[in-house]
């Protein structure tokens, strides 16, 4: 017989369904070259280690095969966005990111894992690329009391303490900072909710090099 | 004293928090001109009637002030995407769409409305622009049994019957068809879940004119 703590240790990121789906949108005529180049840059930098990738016509799936899954995913995503920004000379690039934990795809979830591991805060180096993002967090299996809003409000309070939460918007929280810190803010909150709720997703629209932001300065 | 049916009739889309947030990404050097032009085209076509719009540096909020809120929102979004496609001569344009119902922004939800109206299926004319999309649906306040997966599976089954659901992907369902029909598929499912669950969101990444799709043909 194993203890709850031992069970938690043994659970792999893939068993927990820890993964991401993202699309990246360079606003330039050479978008295909920028996307393929940025994906290549991230791979050459070693950022795909411990991950499985699958690109289709809309987006790329990123699954974590090795711990720390959340950190590997965020380092990879930050690396791809920063590389796309560099390849456009600081031009306008938007990424849409979905982080999911608990349900690998449409398959009926194995949500029987009750001893959920609580991951350490992510350690992701800054990229030097500033971002502004809109972020939404969805705790899906929130139990009998249905108090998913308390989990969301706690996550936003954490982002405020961290200094990335800029202001509230309808259906989302505006985050600002280095793209790595913005992504880590969302991923830390998502992983923290995942320690209490077996199925949780989060969405970010991450914008770098926006002329609207430059004009607003 | 009012009956449940009378209460349901009296609830406005804004009281239910029916709205959207979207960003649109023309993959061209002239992205700013295309975006502003497409928003203008949709307004000139009368598609903003009964809606409130608020554009910030990341995306545009669309709130429904008049019924049928879901239909007004989807007609507007389909119109903007189709206009952006036309303005790029059928080039590559991606929209990211979040539909939300039940929580206007970060404010604590007024989820006391228990007599939820069940909207009619949306009536949205085809745009002539083909899209491929990835779609995720999140019933957030699913009550004591926590069976949010049953609602999601019923929504996917509905999309299959409709002919827009192409295949499953990790964390999403692939939809194909006219951009209006793709958006209406997601919105009909979101509104149907909203008749049972007071807080529900759905996300779509909608792609038109993708060279990857052309290459795959």
CSV table of C-alpha atoms in Angstrom, one decimal:
chain,number,residue,atom,x,y,z
A,1,UNK,CA,0.0,0.0,0.0
A,2,UNK,CA,1.3,3.4,-0.9
A,3,UNK,CA,0.7,6.7,1.0
A,4,UNK,CA,-1.0,9.7,-0.7
A,5,UNK,CA,2.4,11.5,-0.8
A,6,UNK,CA,4.0,8.5,-2.6
A,7,UNK,CA,1.2,8.3,-5.1
A,8,UNK,CA,1.5,12.0,-5.8
A,9,UNK,CA,5.3,11.7,-6.4
A,10,UNK,CA,4.8,8.8,-8.8
A,11,UNK,CA,2.3,10.7,-11.0
A,12,UNK,CA,3.9,11.8,-14.3
A,13,UNK,CA,3.0,15.1,-16.1
A,14,UNK,CA,1.4,13.1,-18.9
A,15,UNK,CA,-0.8,11.1,-16.5
A,16,UNK,CA,-2.0,14.4,-15.1
A,17,UNK,CA,-2.7,15.6,-18.6
A,18,UNK,CA,-0.3,18.5,-18.3
A,19,UNK,CA,0.1,20.2,-21.6
A,20,UNK,CA,-0.5,23.2,-23.8
A,21,UNK,CA,-1.8,24.2,-27.2
A,22,UNK,CA,-0.5,27.4,-28.8
A,23,UNK,CA,-0.6,29.3,-32.0
A,24,UNK,CA,1.7,32.2,-32.9
A,25,UNK,CA,0.9,35.0,-35.2
A,26,UNK,CA,3.6,37.3,-36.6
A,27,UNK,CA,1.8,40.2,-38.3
A,28,UNK,CA,4.1,40.2,-41.3
A,29,UNK,CA,4.0,39.0,-45.0
A,30,UNK,CA,6.8,36.6,-44.0
A,31,UNK,CA,4.7,34.9,-41.3
A,32,UNK,CA,5.5,31.3,-42.4
A,33,UNK,CA,9.3,31.9,-42.3
A,34,UNK,CA,9.1,33.6,-38.9
A,35,UNK,CA,7.0,30.8,-37.4
A,36,UNK,CA,9.1,27.9,-38.7
A,37,UNK,CA,12.3,29.8,-37.8
A,38,UNK,CA,11.1,30.5,-34.2
A,39,UNK,CA,10.1,26.9,-33.7
A,40,UNK,CA,13.5,25.9,-35.0
A,41,UNK,CA,15.3,28.4,-32.7
A,42,UNK,CA,13.6,27.0,-29.6
A,43,UNK,CA,14.5,23.4,-30.6
A,44,UNK,CA,18.2,24.4,-31.2
A,45,UNK,CA,18.2,26.1,-27.8
A,46,UNK,CA,17.3,22.7,-26.2
A,47,UNK,CA,13.9,24.0,-25.1
A,48,UNK,CA,12.0,20.9,-26.5
A,49,UNK,CA,13.6,18.4,-24.1
A,50,UNK,CA,11.1,16.5,-22.1
A,51,UNK,CA,8.3,17.6,-24.4
A,52,UNK,CA,6.3,16.1,-27.2
A,53,UNK,CA,5.2,18.4,-30.0
A,54,UNK,CA,2.5,18.0,-32.6
A,55,UNK,CA,1.7,20.8,-35.1
A,56,UNK,CA,-1.5,20.8,-37.1
A,57,UNK,CA,-3.1,23.4,-39.4
A,58,UNK,CA,-4.4,25.6,-36.5
A,59,UNK,CA,-1.9,25.2,-33.6
A,60,UNK,CA,0.8,23.1,-31.9
A,61,UNK,CA,0.2,20.7,-29.0
A,62,UNK,CA,2.9,20.6,-26.4
A,63,UNK,CA,2.8,17.6,-23.9
A,64,UNK,CA,5.1,17.3,-21.0
A,65,UNK,CA,6.7,13.8,-20.7
A,66,UNK,CA,9.1,14.7,-17.9
A,67,UNK,CA,8.9,16.8,-14.8
A,68,UNK,CA,8.9,19.7,-14.1
A,69,UNK,CA,6.3,19.7,-16.9
A,70,UNK,CA,4.9,23.1,-16.3
A,71,UNK,CA,8.3,24.7,-16.3
A,72,UNK,CA,9.4,23.0,-19.5
A,73,UNK,CA,6.3,24.1,-21.2
A,74,UNK,CA,6.6,27.7,-20.2
A,75,UNK,CA,10.3,27.9,-21.0
A,76,UNK,CA,9.5,26.6,-24.5
A,77,UNK,CA,6.6,28.9,-25.1
A,78,UNK,CA,8.6,32.0,-23.9
A,79,UNK,CA,11.5,30.9,-26.1
A,80,UNK,CA,9.3,30.6,-29.2
A,81,UNK,CA,7.6,34.0,-28.7
A,82,UNK,CA,10.9,35.7,-28.0
A,83,UNK,CA,12.5,34.1,-31.1
A,84,UNK,CA,9.5,35.2,-33.3
A,85,UNK,CA,9.9,38.7,-31.9
A,86,UNK,CA,13.6,38.8,-32.7
A,87,UNK,CA,13.0,37.4,-36.2
A,88,UNK,CA,10.6,40.2,-36.9
A,89,UNK,CA,13.0,42.9,-35.5
A,90,UNK,CA,10.7,43.6,-32.6
A,91,UNK,CA,7.6,43.5,-34.8
A,92,UNK,CA,4.1,42.7,-33.8
A,93,UNK,CA,3.6,39.1,-32.7
A,94,UNK,CA,0.7,37.6,-30.9
A,95,UNK,CA,0.6,34.1,-29.3
A,96,UNK,CA,-2.5,32.4,-28.1
A,97,UNK,CA,-1.8,29.9,-25.3
A,98,UNK,CA,-4.0,27.2,-23.7
A,99,UNK,CA,-2.6,25.4,-20.7
A,100,UNK,CA,-4.6,22.3,-19.6
A,101,UNK,CA,-4.2,19.9,-16.8
A,102,UNK,CA,-6.5,17.0,-16.1
A,103,UNK,CA,-8.1,15.9,-19.4
A,104,UNK,CA,-5.9,14.8,-22.2
A,105,UNK,CA,-8.0,15.7,-25.2
A,106,UNK,CA,-11.6,14.8,-25.6
A,107,UNK,CA,-11.1,11.4,-23.9
A,108,UNK,CA,-13.1,10.8,-20.7
A,109,UNK,CA,-10.9,12.1,-18.0
A,110,UNK,CA,-9.1,9.9,-15.5
A,111,UNK,CA,-9.8,12.3,-12.7
A,112,UNK,CA,-9.3,9.6,-10.0
A,113,UNK,CA,-6.0,11.0,-9.0
A,114,UNK,CA,-6.9,12.6,-5.7
A,115,UNK,CA,-3.4,13.2,-4.2
A,116,UNK,CA,-2.5,16.0,-6.6
A,117,UNK,CA,1.1,17.2,-6.4
A,118,UNK,CA,1.6,20.9,-5.8
A,119,UNK,CA,4.4,22.1,-8.1
A,120,UNK,CA,7.1,24.5,-7.0
A,121,UNK,CA,6.9,28.0,-8.4
A,122,UNK,CA,8.3,28.0,-12.0
A,123,UNK,CA,11.9,29.2,-12.6
A,124,UNK,CA,11.9,30.7,-16.1
A,125,UNK,CA,14.7,33.2,-17.2
A,126,UNK,CA,13.6,36.6,-18.6
A,127,UNK,CA,13.7,36.8,-22.4
A,128,UNK,CA,14.2,40.6,-22.7
A,129,UNK,CA,10.9,40.8,-24.6
A,130,UNK,CA,8.1,42.8,-23.0
A,131,UNK,CA,4.5,41.5,-23.4
A,132,UNK,CA,1.0,42.6,-22.6
A,133,UNK,CA,-1.5,39.7,-22.2
A,134,UNK,CA,-5.1,38.9,-21.3
A,135,UNK,CA,-5.5,35.9,-19.1
A,136,UNK,CA,-8.4,33.8,-18.0
A,137,UNK,CA,-8.4,30.8,-15.6
A,138,UNK,CA,-11.0,28.0,-15.5
A,139,UNK,CA,-11.2,25.6,-12.6
A,140,UNK,CA,-13.5,23.0,-14.0
A,141,UNK,CA,-14.0,20.3,-11.4
A,142,UNK,CA,-14.6,22.5,-8.4
A,143,UNK,CA,-16.6,20.1,-6.3
A,144,UNK,CA,-19.9,20.5,-4.5
A,145,UNK,CA,-19.6,24.1,-3.3
A,146,UNK,CA,-19.0,25.3,-6.9
A,147,UNK,CA,-16.8,28.1,-5.6
A,148,UNK,CA,-14.6,28.4,-8.6
A,149,UNK,CA,-14.7,32.2,-8.3
A,150,UNK,CA,-12.7,32.0,-5.0
A,151,UNK,CA,-9.9,30.1,-6.8
A,152,UNK,CA,-9.9,32.7,-9.6
A,153,UNK,CA,-9.8,35.6,-7.2
A,154,UNK,CA,-6.9,34.0,-5.3
A,155,UNK,CA,-5.0,33.6,-8.5
A,156,UNK,CA,-5.5,37.2,-9.5
A,157,UNK,CA,-4.4,38.4,-6.0
A,158,UNK,CA,-1.2,36.3,-6.5
A,159,UNK,CA,-0.6,38.0,-9.9
A,160,UNK,CA,-1.1,41.4,-8.2
A,161,UNK,CA,1.5,40.6,-5.5
A,162,UNK,CA,3.9,39.5,-8.3
A,163,UNK,CA,3.4,42.8,-10.1
A,164,UNK,CA,2.3,41.4,-13.4
A,165,UNK,CA,-1.5,42.0,-13.0
A,166,UNK,CA,-2.1,45.4,-14.5
A,167,UNK,CA,-5.9,45.7,-14.4
A,168,UNK,CA,-9.1,43.8,-14.8
A,169,UNK,CA,-10.9,43.6,-18.1
A,170,UNK,CA,-14.2,41.9,-19.0
A,171,UNK,CA,-13.6,38.1,-18.8
A,172,UNK,CA,-9.8,38.5,-18.3
A,173,UNK,CA,-7.0,40.0,-16.3
A,174,UNK,CA,-4.4,42.2,-18.1
A,175,UNK,CA,-0.9,41.1,-17.4
A,176,UNK,CA,2.3,43.0,-18.3
A,177,UNK,CA,6.0,42.2,-18.0
A,178,UNK,CA,8.7,40.1,-19.7
A,179,UNK,CA,6.9,37.4,-21.8
A,180,UNK,CA,8.5,34.7,-19.5
A,181,UNK,CA,7.2,36.3,-16.4
A,182,UNK,CA,3.7,36.8,-17.9
A,183,UNK,CA,3.5,33.2,-18.9
A,184,UNK,CA,4.9,32.0,-15.6
A,185,UNK,CA,2.3,34.1,-13.7
A,186,UNK,CA,-0.5,32.3,-15.5
A,187,UNK,CA,1.2,28.9,-15.3
A,188,UNK,CA,1.9,29.2,-11.5
A,189,UNK,CA,-1.7,30.0,-10.8
A,190,UNK,CA,-2.9,27.2,-13.1
A,191,UNK,CA,-0.6,24.7,-11.3
A,192,UNK,CA,-1.6,25.9,-7.9
A,193,UNK,CA,-5.3,25.5,-8.7
A,194,UNK,CA,-4.3,22.1,-10.1
A,195,UNK,CA,-3.2,21.1,-6.6
A,196,UNK,CA,-6.8,21.4,-5.5
A,197,UNK,CA,-8.9,20.8,-8.7
A,198,UNK,CA,-8.2,17.8,-10.9
A,199,UNK,CA,-9.3,19.6,-14.2
A,200,UNK,CA,-8.2,23.2,-14.8
A,201,UNK,CA,-7.4,25.2,-17.9
A,202,UNK,CA,-6.1,28.7,-18.6
A,203,UNK,CA,-6.0,30.8,-21.7
A,204,UNK,CA,-3.7,33.7,-22.6
A,205,UNK,CA,-3.6,36.1,-25.5
A,206,UNK,CA,0.0,37.4,-25.4
A,207,UNK,CA,1.0,40.4,-27.5
A,208,UNK,CA,4.5,41.7,-28.1
A,209,UNK,CA,5.6,44.7,-30.3
A,210,UNK,CA,2.1,46.1,-30.6
A,211,UNK,CA,2.0,49.5,-32.2
A,212,UNK,CA,-1.1,50.3,-29.9
A,213,UNK,CA,1.2,49.8,-26.9
A,214,UNK,CA,3.9,52.0,-28.4
A,215,UNK,CA,1.4,54.7,-29.3
A,216,UNK,CA,0.0,54.6,-25.7
A,217,UNK,CA,3.4,55.4,-24.2
B,1,UNK,CA,-44.9,37.5,-7.7
B,2,UNK,CA,-43.4,36.4,-11.0
B,3,UNK,CA,-43.2,32.9,-12.4
B,4,UNK,CA,-39.9,31.3,-13.4
B,5,UNK,CA,-40.8,31.7,-17.0
B,6,UNK,CA,-41.6,35.4,-16.6
B,7,UNK,CA,-38.3,36.0,-14.8
B,8,UNK,CA,-36.4,34.2,-17.6
B,9,UNK,CA,-38.1,36.4,-20.2
B,10,UNK,CA,-37.2,39.6,-18.3
B,11,UNK,CA,-33.5,38.8,-18.0
B,12,UNK,CA,-31.4,40.9,-20.5
B,13,UNK,CA,-28.2,39.6,-22.2
B,14,UNK,CA,-26.1,42.1,-20.1
B,15,UNK,CA,-27.7,40.8,-16.9
B,16,UNK,CA,-26.6,37.3,-17.9
B,17,UNK,CA,-23.2,38.6,-18.7
B,18,UNK,CA,-23.5,37.5,-22.4
B,19,UNK,CA,-20.5,38.8,-24.3
B,20,UNK,CA,-17.3,38.1,-26.1
B,21,UNK,CA,-13.7,39.2,-26.3
B,22,UNK,CA,-11.8,38.7,-29.6
B,23,UNK,CA,-8.6,39.6,-31.3
B,24,UNK,CA,-8.0,39.4,-35.1
B,25,UNK,CA,-4.6,38.7,-36.6
B,26,UNK,CA,-4.0,39.4,-40.3
B,27,UNK,CA,-0.7,37.9,-41.2
B,28,UNK,CA,0.4,40.8,-43.3
B,29,UNK,CA,2.6,43.9,-43.0
B,30,UNK,CA,-0.5,46.0,-43.4
B,31,UNK,CA,-2.2,44.4,-40.4
B,32,UNK,CA,-3.3,47.6,-38.7
B,33,UNK,CA,-5.1,48.8,-41.9
B,34,UNK,CA,-6.8,45.5,-42.3
B,35,UNK,CA,-8.0,45.3,-38.7
B,36,UNK,CA,-9.3,48.9,-38.6
B,37,UNK,CA,-10.9,48.5,-42.1
B,38,UNK,CA,-12.6,45.2,-41.1
B,39,UNK,CA,-14.0,46.7,-37.9
B,40,UNK,CA,-15.3,49.6,-40.0
B,41,UNK,CA,-16.8,47.3,-42.6
B,42,UNK,CA,-18.8,45.5,-39.9
B,43,UNK,CA,-20.1,48.7,-38.4
B,44,UNK,CA,-21.1,50.0,-41.8
B,45,UNK,CA,-23.0,46.7,-42.4
B,46,UNK,CA,-25.1,47.4,-39.3
B,47,UNK,CA,-23.6,44.5,-37.4
B,48,UNK,CA,-22.8,46.5,-34.3
B,49,UNK,CA,-26.5,47.3,-33.5
B,50,UNK,CA,-27.5,46.1,-30.0
B,51,UNK,CA,-23.8,45.7,-29.0
B,52,UNK,CA,-21.3,47.7,-27.0
B,53,UNK,CA,-17.7,47.5,-28.2
B,54,UNK,CA,-14.5,48.4,-26.3
B,55,UNK,CA,-11.1,47.9,-28.0
B,56,UNK,CA,-7.9,47.9,-25.8
B,57,UNK,CA,-4.3,47.1,-26.7
B,58,UNK,CA,-4.9,43.3,-26.8
B,59,UNK,CA,-8.5,42.6,-27.9
B,60,UNK,CA,-12.0,44.0,-28.3
B,61,UNK,CA,-14.8,43.4,-25.8
B,62,UNK,CA,-18.3,42.9,-27.3
B,63,UNK,CA,-21.2,43.1,-24.9
B,64,UNK,CA,-24.8,42.4,-26.0
B,65,UNK,CA,-27.3,45.0,-24.8
B,66,UNK,CA,-30.3,43.6,-26.8
B,67,UNK,CA,-31.6,40.2,-27.5
B,68,UNK,CA,-30.8,37.9,-29.2
B,69,UNK,CA,-27.4,38.7,-27.7
B,70,UNK,CA,-25.7,35.5,-28.9
B,71,UNK,CA,-26.9,35.9,-32.5
B,72,UNK,CA,-25.8,39.6,-32.6
B,73,UNK,CA,-22.4,38.7,-31.3
B,74,UNK,CA,-21.8,35.9,-33.8
B,75,UNK,CA,-23.1,37.9,-36.8
B,76,UNK,CA,-20.6,40.6,-35.8
B,77,UNK,CA,-17.7,38.3,-35.3
B,78,UNK,CA,-18.3,36.4,-38.6
B,79,UNK,CA,-18.6,39.8,-40.4
B,80,UNK,CA,-15.3,41.1,-39.0
B,81,UNK,CA,-13.4,37.9,-39.9
B,82,UNK,CA,-14.9,37.7,-43.4
B,83,UNK,CA,-14.1,41.4,-44.0
B,84,UNK,CA,-10.5,40.9,-42.9
B,85,UNK,CA,-10.3,38.0,-45.2
B,86,UNK,CA,-11.6,40.0,-48.1
B,87,UNK,CA,-9.3,43.0,-47.3
B,88,UNK,CA,-6.3,40.6,-47.5
B,89,UNK,CA,-7.5,39.1,-50.8
B,90,UNK,CA,-8.1,35.7,-49.1
B,91,UNK,CA,-4.9,35.9,-47.1
B,92,UNK,CA,-4.1,34.3,-43.8
B,93,UNK,CA,-6.2,35.7,-40.9
B,94,UNK,CA,-6.7,34.2,-37.5
B,95,UNK,CA,-9.2,35.3,-34.9
B,96,UNK,CA,-9.2,34.3,-31.3
B,97,UNK,CA,-12.7,34.4,-29.8
B,98,UNK,CA,-13.8,34.0,-26.1
B,99,UNK,CA,-17.6,33.8,-25.5
B,100,UNK,CA,-18.6,34.2,-21.9
B,101,UNK,CA,-21.9,34.1,-20.1
B,102,UNK,CA,-22.5,34.5,-16.4
B,103,UNK,CA,-19.6,36.6,-15.1
B,104,UNK,CA,-19.1,40.1,-16.4
B,105,UNK,CA,-15.4,40.5,-15.9
B,106,UNK,CA,-13.7,39.9,-12.6
B,107,UNK,CA,-16.6,41.2,-10.5
B,108,UNK,CA,-18.1,38.6,-8.2
B,109,UNK,CA,-20.8,37.0,-10.3
B,110,UNK,CA,-24.4,37.5,-9.8
B,111,UNK,CA,-25.2,33.8,-10.3
B,112,UNK,CA,-28.5,34.1,-8.5
B,113,UNK,CA,-30.5,33.8,-11.8
B,114,UNK,CA,-31.8,30.3,-11.6
B,115,UNK,CA,-34.4,30.5,-14.3
B,116,UNK,CA,-32.0,30.5,-17.3
B,117,UNK,CA,-33.5,31.2,-20.7
B,118,UNK,CA,-32.7,28.7,-23.4
B,119,UNK,CA,-32.0,30.6,-26.6
B,120,UNK,CA,-33.2,29.6,-30.0
B,121,UNK,CA,-30.5,28.1,-32.4
B,122,UNK,CA,-28.7,31.0,-34.0
B,123,UNK,CA,-29.6,32.2,-37.5
B,124,UNK,CA,-26.4,33.5,-39.1
B,125,UNK,CA,-26.0,33.8,-42.9
B,126,UNK,CA,-22.9,32.2,-44.5
B,127,UNK,CA,-20.1,34.6,-45.3
B,128,UNK,CA,-18.6,32.6,-48.2
B,129,UNK,CA,-15.3,32.3,-46.2
B,130,UNK,CA,-14.2,28.9,-45.2
B,131,UNK,CA,-12.6,28.4,-41.8
B,132,UNK,CA,-10.9,25.8,-39.7
B,133,UNK,CA,-11.0,26.2,-36.0
B,134,UNK,CA,-10.1,24.7,-32.6
B,135,UNK,CA,-12.8,24.9,-30.0
B,136,UNK,CA,-13.0,24.4,-26.3
B,137,UNK,CA,-16.0,24.7,-24.0
B,138,UNK,CA,-15.9,25.3,-20.3
B,139,UNK,CA,-19.0,24.8,-18.1
B,140,UNK,CA,-17.8,26.4,-14.9
B,141,UNK,CA,-20.6,26.1,-12.4
B,142,UNK,CA,-21.6,22.5,-12.9
B,143,UNK,CA,-23.1,21.8,-9.5
B,144,UNK,CA,-22.6,19.1,-7.0
B,145,UNK,CA,-22.1,16.1,-9.4
B,146,UNK,CA,-19.3,18.0,-11.2
B,147,UNK,CA,-20.2,16.3,-14.4
B,148,UNK,CA,-18.9,19.0,-16.7
B,149,UNK,CA,-17.5,16.4,-19.1
B,150,UNK,CA,-21.1,15.1,-19.9
B,151,UNK,CA,-22.0,18.7,-21.0
B,152,UNK,CA,-18.9,19.0,-23.1
B,153,UNK,CA,-19.5,15.6,-24.8
B,154,UNK,CA,-23.1,16.5,-25.6
B,155,UNK,CA,-21.9,19.7,-27.2
B,156,UNK,CA,-19.3,17.8,-29.4
B,157,UNK,CA,-22.0,15.3,-30.4
B,158,UNK,CA,-24.2,18.3,-31.5
B,159,UNK,CA,-21.4,19.7,-33.6
B,160,UNK,CA,-20.9,16.2,-35.2
B,161,UNK,CA,-24.6,16.1,-36.1
B,162,UNK,CA,-24.3,19.5,-37.6
B,163,UNK,CA,-21.3,18.5,-39.7
B,164,UNK,CA,-18.8,21.1,-38.5
B,165,UNK,CA,-16.9,18.8,-36.0
B,166,UNK,CA,-14.1,17.4,-38.0
B,167,UNK,CA,-12.0,15.5,-35.4
B,168,UNK,CA,-10.8,15.6,-31.8
B,169,UNK,CA,-7.5,17.2,-30.9
B,170,UNK,CA,-5.9,17.5,-27.5
B,171,UNK,CA,-7.9,20.0,-25.4
B,172,UNK,CA,-10.0,21.0,-28.4
B,173,UNK,CA,-12.4,19.9,-31.2
B,174,UNK,CA,-11.5,20.8,-34.7
B,175,UNK,CA,-14.4,22.5,-36.6
B,176,UNK,CA,-14.5,23.2,-40.3
B,177,UNK,CA,-17.0,25.1,-42.5
B,178,UNK,CA,-18.1,28.6,-43.3
B,179,UNK,CA,-16.8,30.9,-40.6
B,180,UNK,CA,-20.3,31.9,-39.7
B,181,UNK,CA,-21.3,28.2,-39.2
B,182,UNK,CA,-18.2,27.4,-37.3
B,183,UNK,CA,-18.8,30.3,-34.9
B,184,UNK,CA,-22.5,29.4,-34.6
B,185,UNK,CA,-21.7,25.8,-33.7
B,186,UNK,CA,-19.6,27.0,-30.8
B,187,UNK,CA,-22.1,29.7,-29.8
B,188,UNK,CA,-25.2,27.4,-30.0
B,189,UNK,CA,-23.4,24.8,-27.7
B,190,UNK,CA,-22.3,27.6,-25.3
B,191,UNK,CA,-25.8,29.0,-25.1
B,192,UNK,CA,-27.3,25.5,-24.6
B,193,UNK,CA,-25.0,24.8,-21.7
B,194,UNK,CA,-25.9,28.3,-20.4
B,195,UNK,CA,-29.5,27.1,-20.1
B,196,UNK,CA,-28.3,24.6,-17.4
B,197,UNK,CA,-25.1,26.2,-16.0
B,198,UNK,CA,-25.0,29.9,-14.9
B,199,UNK,CA,-21.3,30.4,-15.8
B,200,UNK,CA,-20.0,29.0,-19.0
B,201,UNK,CA,-17.2,30.2,-21.4
B,202,UNK,CA,-15.9,28.9,-24.8
B,203,UNK,CA,-12.8,29.7,-26.7
B,204,UNK,CA,-12.1,29.4,-30.4
B,205,UNK,CA,-9.0,29.9,-32.5
B,206,UNK,CA,-10.5,30.5,-36.0
B,207,UNK,CA,-8.2,30.3,-39.0
B,208,UNK,CA,-9.0,31.4,-42.6
B,209,UNK,CA,-6.7,31.4,-45.7
B,210,UNK,CA,-4.1,29.2,-44.0
B,211,UNK,CA,-1.3,28.1,-46.4
B,212,UNK,CA,-1.1,24.8,-44.4
B,213,UNK,CA,-4.7,24.1,-45.2
B,214,UNK,CA,-4.1,24.9,-48.9
B,215,UNK,CA,-1.0,22.6,-48.9
B,216,UNK,CA,-3.0,19.8,-47.3
B,217,UNK,CA,-5.6,19.7,-50.1
